[in-house]
Structures are given as C-alpha cells and as structure tokens.
Amino acid sequence: MSGSIRMPPGTDQDALPLVPRQRRPSWAAPDPVDELATRLEEFIAAAVHPDEIAALLESDGMSDDQIREKYGCKDSFSLAEELYERVERRHPEPPGPAHDPWQIGLLGCLLRGVVFALPGLGYVLGAPLLAGPEDGLGLPAGTVPLLAGALAGWTWNQGLAHRAYSWLGLGDKAAARRSLLVGAPVGALLGSLVALAVAPGHLGAVAFAAGQSCYLGAATVLLVMGRERALLAALLPMTAGAVFALAQPVPEVARLALLVGSLGIVGALAAIEVAPAVRQSGDGKRISWSAGFAALLPFGGGAQDGKRPRSASPWLAGSLPYAFFGLGSGALVVYVALGDVLADGSSNAAVAAPAAVALTLSMGPAEWLLYRFRSGSLAGLRSSSTPRDFWRSTAVTLVQCLSAYLASLFLLSLATAAVWPHAPGLTGVRLTALLLLGVVLWTGLLLQSFGAVLSAVVVCCGAALAQTVALLADVANPHVVGLVVYGAAAGALASLVCWQLGRATAHR
C-alpha cells in the first residue's frame, strides 16, 4: 500500500491520475449539492471566482450550521468551491448591442473638413492686399507674413483647443469658455505680431495676416464648442463672393466688405459662445480676465467656487505637445503646398493650392476613419481571446481605415487639380509625396488618440526641421527632398503605430 502508483509509459510522473467522479446509484436520494447547482446554474456558470457564489449563498441567509447539516460542507466557502467545480463556466454576452463610444456620424466629420477648407477662398478675395514684389525664395507677394502668421496661429490654437477640451473632459464647461475667452485674443495678437515682425514693410499683407489670425482664434472657439454649422453659415457669403471673383472681376471695396463682414460674423458668434464666461457685477457686465488666465495657465482655475482640487486641473505641459504637433504638421503641409513654387521659382499660387486644399478637405474623412478604427479595435478587444489575435484584428482594421483615407485623399487631389484654374496635372512624384504626407498626418493623429502624442511630435517636428534645413542648403530638388522626408516620417510613425496596436491599454 505504501508503494507508488504504477503509471503508463510516457506520462508525467508528477501528475496524479484522474479519478472519475462516482455515479450515484439510481435508487439513492438526490444529491442536495447537485440540486442547488441546478437551481443556481446560471449564476454559477457566469461566476469568475467561488467567492461570488459564497456571497450569494450568504445573501440568501444560509448559515454555516445549515450548510453542514444539509450539504455536508463545513462552511459557505467550501460549498461555493464545490458548486464552482460542478458547473461548467459560461460567460454570456451582455443583453443587447455592446456599447460603442466611438460611433460618430460621417456628415458631421465631412462638414468639419469643408469648414477647414473654405477659409482658403479668402485668399482669392484678398489678392489686392497681397500685391507687390516677390518675397524671399521667389515666393508670391505676401506669402512670408501669411505663412508665418498661419504657423503661429496653428501652433497656439492647437494647444488652446487641447486645453479647452481638457476642461470639457473634466466637466467644467465654464473653465473651457474662460480659457477660450482669453486664449483666442492672445493667439490672434501673437499671429499678428509674428507677421509684422517678418514683413514690417508689407502692411497690406500684415493686415491680411492679422485678420487671418483673428479668424483662427474665433474659429477655434466655435469648433471646440461644437458650432460647426454656425461657422459654415458665417463663411457662406465670403465663399460665394470668392467663387464669383474667380469668374468675374469684383471691385476691391466689395472684396474687402466680404472679408471683413465674414470675419465680423465669425467673431460675433465666438463672442456669443464665450459670453457665459463674462461675470456679472453690480455695475454691469465685465470680463473676468483673472478667471480666464487662471483657466489658461498651468495652475488651473476650475470652478469659480474654488471647490475643485488643484491636482484635478489640467496642466499647461499637457497641451504643449499638441501645440508643437500643430507646428510640425503645419510646416509639412506648407512645404507640400509650395513644392512647385520652391522647385520652379514660379510665383503662380495656383500651382501649389490644389494639394493644400485636398489635404484640408481630407481631414473630414480622416476624423471619421479614426473613429471607425477605434470602434473596430474595441470590437476586436471584445472578440479576441489572445494578445496575438487582438493584434491581428486591429492590424486588419488599421489597414482598412488607412487605405480608405488614402483613397479619399487620392480622389480629392484629382478633383481639386481638375477644377483649379491653371493647375498642372498631378505627376507621380507629387502624388506620392501627397499620399505619404497623408500617412504622416493620419498616423500622427492616431498616435495622439493612443496617448503617444510625444512620439508623433518628435517625428513630425523632426521631419519639418529636416526639410527646412535641406531647402535652405539647396541640397536637392524640393520634390525629392519632400518625398524622402515624408517617406521616412511615414515609416517611423507606422512602426510606432504597429508597436502600439497590441497594447490593450492604448485603446482605452
């Protein structure tokens, strides 16, 4: 009896043989544990630990004495373990369709893309303000102050928008309005001063750049607060006038009236949107600048009653990467738009415009496809049982969404090149560079949604810096430089995205 059990050859000597459960004879009384397991089968099958069953037994009023007397177990925990072993695990899906927080309508995203692109028609109406000799590098008149003011505005307003969204995420809409109330005018002033600093002698272009900076600040307010339709309505008169000006001559007074009128409407709508941030005092309404700066600066400024803890306020450092991403991506878009001008020395702005318009319009489908990817990755997280399966599922979704975005960008580039006056046809080099830049922008936005914004910032700003140095040093044709830079940046960002795909926490 003390000898070891003889095991068949090839079996693990450390494993004990499986002893089958003895069947109860037909004449024996039913096992009360089996009866209890049958009665509680649904709950037991869905339990992930015996303690859940023990809690249910105790909630039903079963004492340890009753359990010992009726079921032959010493307490509720031993009975729960016995029930857990007898019932097979079954984890049913929740009733009804699974909640998907990433569902969004396509029409709203397309509307945002259109709103992003329509202000470009303002350059058609503002042509008289930009008349003059060519700027440096053979660029059209007024290009340098306009680009400098635009890059400053994109940088500032990207960071401002992130800060306002951070307050909205904390449920403090008042603090978001206060940060926009102060941040938008500061950004407009900053863009105007930058334009003045780079071209102090071109007052017409500086004035246009100042209006551009004011528009960027007001549009940021409306877009953050979800007022895309109001912004579109405000831009319609200017859009109609610009389209008419492409076909027929329009007096300068009418051009300026359309520009100033549209800018005034957008500014008024933005002021109405942040009006709740204006504090009511005894002598009337006055702007709470201190509260606005408190919401804008790193030390917070949450609810006006001061009940929000300081640690719950978003810090300024969290918005800086988004501002630099706006700078880097904006510089890359400028270079792809001015590639022909820099390469050929042509001052014809129409040569560069179709690429910029196509990229701007594509931001609508890009946003919708980002939401589709997050929705697909969430579905893959539910359906996958291993990390490898989850990575494969998200990789397939990534390829589908990125391919759809590139297809939309390709079609938009063909359409804009076809309808734009005097625009040359798309060559293979131009189209490849445009599509590679589309990969850079879309994967950069995807990394932002993963919470890896620093990686996207380093790659985009590094690419913009490399292209700037190459153009200033005149090491190669600007088209070739752009193709190499965009390809390298796209490869780096795609690798970072693939590394993030299998991390379930990145998809939260």
Short mmCIF file of C-alpha atoms in Angstrom, two decimals:
data_model
loop_
_atom_site.label_atom_id
_atom_site.label_comp_id
_atom_site.label_asym_id
_atom_site.label_seq_id
_atom_site.Cartn_x
_atom_site.Cartn_y
_atom_site.Cartn_z
CA MET A 1 0.00 0.00 0.00
CA SER A 2 2.93 2.33 0.53
CA GLY A 3 4.32 1.76 -2.98
CA SER A 4 3.89 4.27 -5.78
CA ILE A 5 1.04 4.00 -8.23
CA ARG A 6 2.18 2.39 -11.49
CA MET A 7 1.80 4.91 -14.34
CA PRO A 8 1.63 4.13 -18.07
CA PRO A 9 4.87 4.73 -20.02
CA GLY A 10 5.32 8.32 -21.30
CA THR A 11 3.11 10.01 -18.71
CA ASP A 12 4.17 12.78 -16.35
CA GLN A 13 5.27 11.17 -13.10
CA ASP A 14 4.43 14.32 -11.14
CA ALA A 15 0.78 14.30 -12.26
CA LEU A 16 -1.81 12.26 -10.40
CA PRO A 17 -4.17 10.05 -12.38
CA LEU A 18 -7.65 11.41 -12.95
CA VAL A 19 -10.11 9.74 -10.63
CA PRO A 20 -13.58 9.81 -12.22
CA ARG A 21 -16.48 11.04 -10.09
CA GLN A 22 -18.51 8.14 -8.76
CA ARG A 23 -22.03 7.95 -10.14
CA ARG A 24 -24.82 7.75 -7.64
CA PRO A 25 -26.98 4.66 -7.92
CA SER A 26 -30.48 5.18 -9.27
CA TRP A 27 -32.08 4.14 -6.01
CA ALA A 28 -30.11 6.73 -3.94
CA ALA A 29 -31.64 10.02 -2.84
CA PRO A 30 -30.77 13.09 -4.98
CA ASP A 31 -27.59 14.90 -4.01
CA PRO A 32 -28.60 18.21 -2.41
CA VAL A 33 -25.44 19.89 -3.79
CA ASP A 34 -26.45 18.83 -7.32
CA GLU A 35 -29.94 20.20 -6.73
CA LEU A 36 -28.50 23.51 -5.52
CA ALA A 37 -26.13 23.62 -8.51
CA THR A 38 -29.07 23.07 -10.87
CA ARG A 39 -31.09 25.80 -9.21
CA LEU A 40 -28.23 28.34 -9.32
CA GLU A 41 -26.71 27.12 -12.58
CA GLU A 42 -26.89 30.41 -14.50
CA PHE A 43 -25.27 32.42 -11.74
CA ILE A 44 -22.60 29.79 -11.02
CA ALA A 45 -21.71 29.40 -14.70
CA ALA A 46 -21.09 33.15 -15.05
CA ALA A 47 -19.04 33.42 -11.83
CA VAL A 48 -15.32 34.06 -12.21
CA HIS A 49 -14.42 33.03 -8.64
CA PRO A 50 -16.02 30.83 -5.92
CA ASP A 51 -16.21 33.84 -3.61
CA GLU A 52 -19.00 35.25 -5.83
CA ILE A 53 -21.04 32.09 -5.15
CA ALA A 54 -20.24 32.26 -1.42
CA ALA A 55 -21.53 35.83 -1.32
CA LEU A 56 -24.77 34.73 -2.98
CA LEU A 57 -25.21 31.87 -0.50
CA GLU A 58 -24.69 34.18 2.45
CA SER A 59 -27.08 36.75 0.97
CA ASP A 60 -29.73 34.00 0.82
CA GLY A 61 -29.40 33.56 4.58
CA MET A 62 -27.55 30.23 4.65
CA SER A 63 -25.59 29.83 7.83
CA ASP A 64 -22.61 27.53 8.28
CA ASP A 65 -24.67 25.24 10.54
CA GLN A 66 -27.35 24.86 7.86
CA ILE A 67 -24.71 24.18 5.21
CA ARG A 68 -23.02 21.47 7.35
CA GLU A 69 -26.33 19.82 8.13
CA LYS A 70 -27.85 19.86 4.62
CA TYR A 71 -24.90 19.82 2.23
CA GLY A 72 -22.10 18.23 4.24
CA CYS A 73 -19.68 21.15 3.77
CA LYS A 74 -18.02 22.95 6.65
CA ASP A 75 -18.97 26.49 5.55
CA SER A 76 -20.23 28.63 2.67
CA PHE A 77 -16.79 28.89 1.06
CA SER A 78 -16.27 25.14 0.80
CA LEU A 79 -19.80 24.75 -0.61
CA ALA A 80 -19.10 27.53 -3.10
CA GLU A 81 -15.93 25.78 -4.25
CA GLU A 82 -17.86 22.53 -4.72
CA LEU A 83 -20.54 24.28 -6.76
CA TYR A 84 -17.89 26.10 -8.80
CA GLU A 85 -16.27 22.78 -9.75
CA ARG A 86 -19.52 21.06 -10.73
CA VAL A 87 -20.82 23.70 -13.13
CA GLU A 88 -19.06 24.45 -16.41
CA ARG A 89 -18.01 28.06 -16.99
CA ARG A 90 -20.25 30.05 -19.32
CA HIS A 91 -19.88 33.81 -19.61
CA PRO A 92 -22.86 35.11 -21.61
CA GLU A 93 -22.64 38.28 -23.62
CA PRO A 94 -24.48 41.28 -22.17
CA PRO A 95 -28.02 41.73 -23.48
CA GLY A 96 -28.47 43.99 -26.49
CA PRO A 97 -25.75 45.52 -28.65
CA ALA A 98 -22.47 46.33 -26.94
CA HIS A 99 -21.94 49.98 -26.08
CA ASP A 100 -19.61 51.71 -28.53
CA PRO A 101 -18.50 55.21 -27.51
CA TRP A 102 -16.72 55.71 -30.84
CA GLN A 103 -19.81 55.90 -33.03
CA ILE A 104 -19.96 59.18 -34.93
CA GLY A 105 -21.81 60.42 -37.98
CA LEU A 106 -19.99 60.81 -41.28
CA LEU A 107 -21.83 64.00 -42.20
CA GLY A 108 -20.54 65.91 -39.18
CA CYS A 109 -16.94 64.96 -39.96
CA LEU A 110 -17.29 65.92 -43.62
CA LEU A 111 -18.76 69.24 -42.51
CA ARG A 112 -15.67 69.92 -40.40
CA GLY A 113 -13.45 69.17 -43.39
CA VAL A 114 -15.39 71.65 -45.51
CA VAL A 115 -15.20 74.27 -42.76
CA PHE A 116 -11.43 73.75 -42.59
CA ALA A 117 -11.06 74.34 -46.33
CA LEU A 118 -13.47 77.21 -47.01
CA PRO A 119 -11.32 79.96 -45.40
CA GLY A 120 -8.74 79.31 -48.14
CA LEU A 121 -11.09 81.09 -50.55
CA GLY A 122 -10.43 84.25 -48.58
CA TYR A 123 -7.05 84.50 -50.32
CA VAL A 124 -8.92 84.91 -53.61
CA LEU A 125 -10.75 87.96 -52.27
CA GLY A 126 -7.68 89.29 -50.50
CA ALA A 127 -5.48 89.31 -53.60
CA PRO A 128 -5.35 93.17 -53.78
CA LEU A 129 -3.82 93.27 -50.30
CA LEU A 130 -1.10 90.88 -51.38
CA ALA A 131 0.05 92.75 -54.48
CA GLY A 132 3.72 93.63 -54.63
CA PRO A 133 7.17 92.26 -55.41
CA GLU A 134 8.05 88.63 -54.77
CA ASP A 135 9.10 87.60 -51.30
CA GLY A 136 12.24 85.68 -50.49
CA LEU A 137 12.89 82.37 -52.28
CA GLY A 138 10.78 83.59 -55.19
CA LEU A 139 7.50 83.20 -53.28
CA PRO A 140 4.43 85.21 -54.31
CA ALA A 141 3.94 88.60 -52.71
CA GLY A 142 2.74 88.48 -49.12
CA THR A 143 3.47 84.76 -48.72
CA VAL A 144 6.04 85.05 -45.93
CA PRO A 145 3.92 87.09 -43.44
CA LEU A 146 0.84 84.98 -44.23
CA LEU A 147 2.68 81.71 -43.63
CA ALA A 148 4.41 82.99 -40.52
CA GLY A 149 1.13 84.19 -39.02
CA ALA A 150 -0.62 80.96 -40.01
CA LEU A 151 2.05 78.73 -38.42
CA ALA A 152 1.95 80.80 -35.24
CA GLY A 153 -1.84 80.57 -35.20
CA TRP A 154 -1.89 76.81 -35.84
CA THR A 155 0.62 76.24 -33.06
CA TRP A 156 -1.16 78.39 -30.49
CA ASN A 157 -4.69 77.30 -31.32
CA GLN A 158 -3.85 73.58 -31.31
CA GLY A 159 -2.57 73.94 -27.75
CA LEU A 160 -5.52 76.17 -26.80
CA ALA A 161 -8.02 73.70 -28.22
CA HIS A 162 -6.45 70.84 -26.27
CA ARG A 163 -6.58 72.87 -23.06
CA ALA A 164 -10.24 73.73 -23.61
CA TYR A 165 -11.06 70.10 -24.42
CA SER A 166 -9.26 69.08 -21.22
CA TRP A 167 -11.59 71.31 -19.21
CA LEU A 168 -14.58 69.91 -21.07
CA GLY A 169 -13.39 66.40 -20.28
CA LEU A 170 -13.40 67.33 -16.59
CA GLY A 171 -16.98 68.53 -16.95
CA ASP A 172 -16.06 72.19 -16.38
CA LYS A 173 -17.56 73.98 -19.38
CA ALA A 174 -17.22 77.34 -17.68
CA ALA A 175 -13.44 76.93 -17.34
CA ALA A 176 -13.24 75.87 -21.01
CA ARG A 177 -15.08 79.03 -22.03
CA ARG A 178 -12.83 81.17 -19.85
CA SER A 179 -9.68 79.68 -21.36
CA LEU A 180 -11.04 80.34 -24.86
CA LEU A 181 -12.12 83.84 -23.85
CA VAL A 182 -8.55 84.79 -23.02
CA GLY A 183 -6.62 82.38 -25.25
CA ALA A 184 -8.25 83.27 -28.57
CA PRO A 185 -7.43 87.03 -28.42
CA VAL A 186 -3.90 86.27 -27.21
CA GLY A 187 -3.39 83.91 -30.15
CA ALA A 188 -4.72 86.50 -32.61
CA LEU A 189 -2.33 89.10 -31.21
CA LEU A 190 0.58 86.65 -31.35
CA GLY A 191 -0.06 85.77 -35.01
CA SER A 192 -0.35 89.43 -35.96
CA LEU A 193 2.90 90.33 -34.24
CA VAL A 194 4.75 87.46 -35.91
CA ALA A 195 3.51 88.57 -39.34
CA LEU A 196 4.54 92.14 -38.60
CA ALA A 197 7.98 91.01 -37.42
CA VAL A 198 8.81 89.09 -40.61
CA ALA A 199 7.46 91.71 -43.06
CA PRO A 200 7.24 95.17 -41.44
CA GLY A 201 7.22 96.91 -44.83
CA HIS A 202 4.32 94.98 -46.36
CA LEU A 203 1.43 96.49 -44.43
CA GLY A 204 -1.28 95.07 -46.71
CA ALA A 205 -0.10 91.51 -46.19
CA VAL A 206 0.34 92.15 -42.46
CA ALA A 207 -3.24 93.45 -42.24
CA PHE A 208 -4.48 90.34 -44.05
CA ALA A 209 -2.41 88.14 -41.73
CA ALA A 210 -3.90 89.93 -38.73
CA GLY A 211 -7.41 89.17 -39.99
CA GLN A 212 -6.34 85.59 -40.62
CA SER A 213 -5.10 85.30 -37.02
CA CYS A 214 -8.36 86.72 -35.68
CA TYR A 215 -10.32 84.24 -37.74
CA LEU A 216 -8.23 81.29 -36.49
CA GLY A 217 -8.90 82.29 -32.88
CA ALA A 218 -12.64 82.76 -33.38
CA ALA A 219 -12.97 79.56 -35.42
CA THR A 220 -11.15 77.63 -32.69
CA VAL A 221 -13.77 78.78 -30.20
CA LEU A 222 -16.65 77.67 -32.41
CA LEU A 223 -15.08 74.32 -33.33
CA VAL A 224 -14.21 73.41 -29.75
CA MET A 225 -17.74 74.23 -28.61
CA GLY A 226 -19.28 72.19 -31.44
CA ARG A 227 -20.66 75.09 -33.51
CA GLU A 228 -19.52 73.89 -36.95
CA ARG A 229 -22.85 74.67 -38.61
CA ALA A 230 -22.82 78.25 -37.36
CA LEU A 231 -19.27 78.67 -38.65
CA LEU A 232 -20.26 77.27 -42.05
CA ALA A 233 -23.18 79.70 -42.28
CA ALA A 234 -20.89 82.61 -41.45
CA LEU A 235 -18.47 81.62 -44.22
CA LEU A 236 -21.08 81.23 -46.95
CA PRO A 237 -21.16 84.92 -48.07
CA MET A 238 -17.38 85.03 -48.38
CA THR A 239 -17.41 81.69 -50.22
CA ALA A 240 -19.99 82.87 -52.73
CA GLY A 241 -18.06 86.08 -53.33
CA ALA A 242 -14.79 84.22 -53.86
CA VAL A 243 -16.35 81.80 -56.34
CA PHE A 244 -17.84 84.74 -58.24
CA ALA A 245 -14.47 86.53 -58.19
CA LEU A 246 -12.86 83.54 -59.91
CA ALA A 247 -15.15 84.05 -62.90
CA GLN A 248 -15.82 87.80 -62.93
CA PRO A 249 -13.90 90.86 -61.70
CA VAL A 250 -15.06 92.15 -58.32
CA PRO A 251 -14.34 95.68 -57.03
CA GLU A 252 -11.82 95.92 -54.23
CA VAL A 253 -14.37 97.55 -51.95
CA ALA A 254 -16.71 94.59 -52.36
CA ARG A 255 -13.84 92.16 -51.73
CA LEU A 256 -12.88 93.89 -48.50
CA ALA A 257 -16.51 94.14 -47.43
CA LEU A 258 -16.99 90.39 -47.85
CA LEU A 259 -13.80 89.59 -45.94
CA VAL A 260 -14.47 91.99 -43.08
CA GLY A 261 -18.14 91.01 -42.94
CA SER A 262 -17.44 87.30 -42.69
CA LEU A 263 -14.72 87.90 -40.11
CA GLY A 264 -17.07 90.08 -38.09
CA ILE A 265 -19.82 87.45 -38.13
CA VAL A 266 -17.42 84.68 -37.05
CA GLY A 267 -16.02 86.90 -34.30
CA ALA A 268 -19.51 87.79 -33.07
CA LEU A 269 -20.53 84.12 -32.95
CA ALA A 270 -17.41 83.29 -30.98
CA ALA A 271 -18.10 86.14 -28.56
CA ILE A 272 -21.65 84.88 -28.04
CA GLU A 273 -20.29 81.38 -27.39
CA VAL A 274 -17.96 82.54 -24.62
CA ALA A 275 -20.45 85.09 -23.26
CA PRO A 276 -21.37 82.87 -20.26
CA ALA A 277 -17.75 83.32 -19.11
CA VAL A 278 -18.43 87.04 -18.65
CA ARG A 279 -19.01 87.72 -14.96
CA GLN A 280 -21.99 89.76 -13.85
CA SER A 281 -21.15 92.54 -11.43
CA GLY A 282 -23.15 95.26 -9.82
CA ASP A 283 -22.30 97.88 -12.44
CA GLY A 284 -22.97 95.67 -15.44
CA LYS A 285 -21.01 93.08 -17.34
CA ARG A 286 -17.26 92.95 -17.19
CA ILE A 287 -14.82 90.36 -18.44
CA SER A 288 -13.28 88.18 -15.75
CA TRP A 289 -9.73 88.28 -17.12
CA SER A 290 -8.24 86.84 -13.93
CA ALA A 291 -10.51 83.82 -14.13
CA GLY A 292 -9.71 83.45 -17.82
CA PHE A 293 -5.98 83.48 -17.20
CA ALA A 294 -6.46 81.03 -14.35
CA ALA A 295 -8.18 78.63 -16.73
CA LEU A 296 -5.50 79.16 -19.36
CA LEU A 297 -2.35 78.94 -17.26
CA PRO A 298 -0.84 75.82 -15.66
CA PHE A 299 -2.10 76.40 -12.15
CA GLY A 300 -5.64 75.55 -13.20
CA GLY A 301 -8.64 77.62 -12.38
CA GLY A 302 -11.57 75.25 -12.23
CA ALA A 303 -14.97 76.07 -10.86
CA GLN A 304 -15.42 79.60 -9.66
CA ASP A 305 -16.31 78.47 -6.19
CA GLY A 306 -12.81 77.03 -5.75
CA LYS A 307 -14.03 73.58 -4.76
CA ARG A 308 -12.01 71.77 -7.45
CA PRO A 309 -8.70 70.47 -6.05
CA ARG A 310 -5.60 71.85 -7.66
CA SER A 311 -4.44 68.36 -8.70
CA ALA A 312 -7.61 67.91 -10.80
CA SER A 313 -6.81 70.88 -13.05
CA PRO A 314 -5.10 70.18 -16.39
CA TRP A 315 -1.52 71.38 -16.53
CA LEU A 316 -0.08 73.52 -19.28
CA ALA A 317 2.64 70.97 -20.04
CA GLY A 318 -0.04 68.56 -21.23
CA SER A 319 -1.07 70.96 -24.02
CA LEU A 320 2.43 71.84 -25.25
CA PRO A 321 2.93 68.63 -27.30
CA TYR A 322 -0.30 69.28 -29.17
CA ALA A 323 0.84 72.81 -29.94
CA PHE A 324 4.13 71.54 -31.34
CA PHE A 325 2.30 68.90 -33.35
CA GLY A 326 0.32 71.72 -34.93
CA LEU A 327 3.59 73.48 -35.77
CA GLY A 328 5.26 70.41 -37.26
CA SER A 329 2.28 69.18 -39.27
CA GLY A 330 1.51 72.72 -40.43
CA ALA A 331 5.07 73.19 -41.70
CA LEU A 332 4.90 69.89 -43.61
CA VAL A 333 1.62 70.91 -45.24
CA VAL A 334 3.13 74.27 -46.24
CA TYR A 335 6.10 72.56 -47.87
CA VAL A 336 3.99 70.15 -49.87
CA ALA A 337 1.79 73.06 -50.95
CA LEU A 338 4.77 75.19 -52.03
CA GLY A 339 6.81 72.38 -53.53
CA ASP A 340 6.30 73.53 -57.12
CA VAL A 341 6.92 77.17 -56.26
CA LEU A 342 10.18 76.35 -54.48
CA ALA A 343 11.32 73.96 -57.19
CA ASP A 344 10.45 76.05 -60.26
CA GLY A 345 10.72 79.55 -58.84
CA SER A 346 7.18 80.27 -60.06
CA SER A 347 5.06 82.85 -58.29
CA ASN A 348 1.82 81.34 -59.52
CA ALA A 349 -0.03 80.44 -56.33
CA ALA A 350 -2.42 78.18 -58.23
CA VAL A 351 0.42 75.72 -58.74
CA ALA A 352 0.54 74.96 -55.03
CA ALA A 353 -3.08 75.40 -53.99
CA PRO A 354 -4.72 72.07 -55.04
CA ALA A 355 -2.52 69.95 -52.76
CA ALA A 356 -3.26 72.13 -49.72
CA VAL A 357 -6.99 72.14 -50.46
CA ALA A 358 -7.06 68.36 -50.91
CA LEU A 359 -5.24 67.79 -47.62
CA THR A 360 -7.53 70.19 -45.79
CA LEU A 361 -10.70 68.60 -47.15
CA SER A 362 -9.37 65.13 -46.34
CA MET A 363 -9.31 65.96 -42.63
CA GLY A 364 -13.05 65.30 -42.56
CA PRO A 365 -12.80 61.67 -43.75
CA ALA A 366 -9.63 61.30 -41.66
CA GLU A 367 -11.51 62.15 -38.46
CA TRP A 368 -14.36 59.76 -39.28
CA LEU A 369 -11.95 56.92 -40.11
CA LEU A 370 -10.08 57.48 -36.85
CA TYR A 371 -13.36 56.94 -35.03
CA ARG A 372 -14.03 53.86 -37.17
CA PHE A 373 -10.65 52.44 -36.24
CA ARG A 374 -11.25 53.00 -32.53
CA SER A 375 -14.65 51.35 -32.88
CA GLY A 376 -13.14 48.38 -34.73
CA SER A 377 -10.35 47.99 -32.19
CA LEU A 378 -12.92 47.97 -29.39
CA ALA A 379 -14.84 45.22 -31.18
CA GLY A 380 -11.60 43.29 -31.65
CA LEU A 381 -10.83 43.64 -27.96
CA ARG A 382 -14.18 42.03 -27.15
CA SER A 383 -13.86 39.19 -29.64
CA SER A 384 -10.18 38.28 -29.20
CA SER A 385 -9.02 35.70 -26.68
CA THR A 386 -5.23 36.14 -27.00
CA PRO A 387 -2.95 39.17 -27.46
CA ARG A 388 -1.86 37.85 -30.86
CA ASP A 389 -5.45 37.60 -32.06
CA PHE A 390 -6.11 41.13 -30.85
CA TRP A 391 -3.05 42.49 -32.66
CA ARG A 392 -4.11 40.79 -35.89
CA SER A 393 -7.65 42.13 -35.58
CA THR A 394 -6.52 45.71 -35.01
CA ALA A 395 -3.91 45.44 -37.77
CA VAL A 396 -6.59 44.48 -40.29
CA THR A 397 -8.77 47.37 -39.13
CA LEU A 398 -5.78 49.73 -39.39
CA VAL A 399 -5.04 48.69 -42.98
CA GLN A 400 -8.68 49.12 -43.96
CA CYS A 401 -9.03 52.58 -42.41
CA LEU A 402 -5.69 53.88 -43.67
CA SER A 403 -6.41 52.56 -47.17
CA ALA A 404 -9.81 54.26 -47.14
CA TYR A 405 -8.23 57.56 -46.09
CA LEU A 406 -5.58 57.39 -48.80
CA ALA A 407 -8.26 56.57 -51.37
CA SER A 408 -10.28 59.63 -50.29
CA LEU A 409 -7.15 61.82 -50.39
CA PHE A 410 -6.32 60.49 -53.86
CA LEU A 411 -9.79 61.30 -55.19
CA LEU A 412 -9.78 64.74 -53.59
CA SER A 413 -6.39 65.56 -55.07
CA LEU A 414 -7.60 64.58 -58.54
CA ALA A 415 -10.78 66.63 -58.12
CA THR A 416 -9.02 69.78 -56.87
CA ALA A 417 -6.37 69.57 -59.60
CA ALA A 418 -9.11 69.20 -62.22
CA VAL A 419 -11.25 72.17 -61.13
CA TRP A 420 -8.50 74.57 -60.02
CA PRO A 421 -7.71 77.17 -62.68
CA HIS A 422 -4.33 76.77 -64.40
CA ALA A 423 -3.29 73.93 -62.11
CA PRO A 424 -0.85 71.41 -63.64
CA GLY A 425 -1.62 67.71 -63.71
CA LEU A 426 -0.53 65.50 -60.84
CA THR A 427 2.77 63.77 -61.56
CA GLY A 428 3.85 60.57 -59.89
CA VAL A 429 6.29 62.36 -57.59
CA ARG A 430 3.76 64.99 -56.48
CA LEU A 431 1.03 62.43 -55.88
CA THR A 432 3.34 60.06 -54.00
CA ALA A 433 4.57 62.87 -51.76
CA LEU A 434 0.99 63.96 -51.09
CA LEU A 435 -0.10 60.44 -50.14
CA LEU A 436 2.94 59.91 -47.92
CA LEU A 437 2.16 63.16 -46.12
CA GLY A 438 -1.40 61.87 -45.70
CA VAL A 439 0.03 58.79 -43.98
CA VAL A 440 2.10 61.04 -41.71
CA LEU A 441 -0.89 63.16 -40.69
CA TRP A 442 -3.30 60.25 -40.16
CA THR A 443 -0.89 58.07 -38.19
CA GLY A 444 0.15 61.12 -36.16
CA LEU A 445 -3.46 61.75 -35.20
CA LEU A 446 -3.88 58.04 -34.40
CA LEU A 447 -0.88 58.15 -32.06
CA GLN A 448 -2.45 61.15 -30.36
CA SER A 449 -5.59 59.10 -29.73
CA PHE A 450 -3.35 56.36 -28.28
CA GLY A 451 -1.91 58.89 -25.83
CA ALA A 452 1.51 58.72 -27.56
CA VAL A 453 1.49 62.34 -28.69
CA LEU A 454 5.17 62.86 -27.87
CA SER A 455 6.20 60.25 -30.44
CA ALA A 456 4.13 61.96 -33.13
CA VAL A 457 5.54 65.37 -32.16
CA VAL A 458 9.15 64.21 -32.35
CA VAL A 459 8.68 62.63 -35.78
CA CYS A 460 6.65 65.49 -37.31
CA CYS A 461 8.81 68.30 -35.94
CA GLY A 462 11.96 66.38 -36.86
CA ALA A 463 10.69 65.92 -40.41
CA ALA A 464 9.77 69.62 -40.71
CA LEU A 465 13.20 70.64 -39.41
CA ALA A 466 14.99 68.26 -41.78
CA GLN A 467 13.04 69.57 -44.76
CA THR A 468 13.71 73.18 -43.75
CA VAL A 469 17.46 72.59 -43.50
CA ALA A 470 17.53 70.73 -46.81
CA LEU A 471 15.65 73.53 -48.58
CA LEU A 472 17.85 76.27 -47.12
CA ALA A 473 21.01 74.34 -48.03
CA ASP A 474 19.61 73.56 -51.50
CA VAL A 475 20.94 70.00 -51.34
CA ALA A 476 18.45 68.59 -53.84
CA ASN A 477 15.25 69.23 -55.72
CA PRO A 478 12.48 70.20 -53.25
CA HIS A 479 10.23 67.46 -54.67
CA VAL A 480 12.87 64.82 -54.00
CA VAL A 481 13.56 66.21 -50.53
CA GLY A 482 9.86 66.14 -49.71
CA LEU A 483 9.50 62.59 -50.99
CA VAL A 484 12.38 61.34 -48.83
CA VAL A 485 11.30 63.24 -45.71
CA TYR A 486 7.64 62.24 -45.95
CA GLY A 487 8.55 58.63 -46.64
CA ALA A 488 10.89 58.42 -43.66
CA ALA A 489 8.36 60.10 -41.36
CA ALA A 490 5.55 57.85 -42.59
CA GLY A 491 7.66 54.74 -41.97
CA ALA A 492 8.62 55.87 -38.47
CA LEU A 493 5.04 56.71 -37.48
CA ALA A 494 3.68 53.49 -39.00
CA SER A 495 6.21 51.49 -36.95
CA LEU A 496 5.17 53.30 -33.78
CA VAL A 497 1.51 52.60 -34.52
CA CYS A 498 2.20 48.90 -35.11
CA TRP A 499 4.05 48.76 -31.80
CA GLN A 500 1.04 50.27 -30.04
CA LEU A 501 -1.56 48.02 -31.68
CA GLY A 502 -1.16 45.05 -29.35
CA ARG A 503 -1.30 47.13 -26.14
CA ALA A 504 -4.86 46.94 -24.90
CA THR A 505 -4.34 49.98 -22.65
CA ALA A 506 -3.59 52.12 -25.71
CA HIS A 507 -7.15 51.53 -26.96
CA ARG A 508 -8.90 52.72 -23.80
#
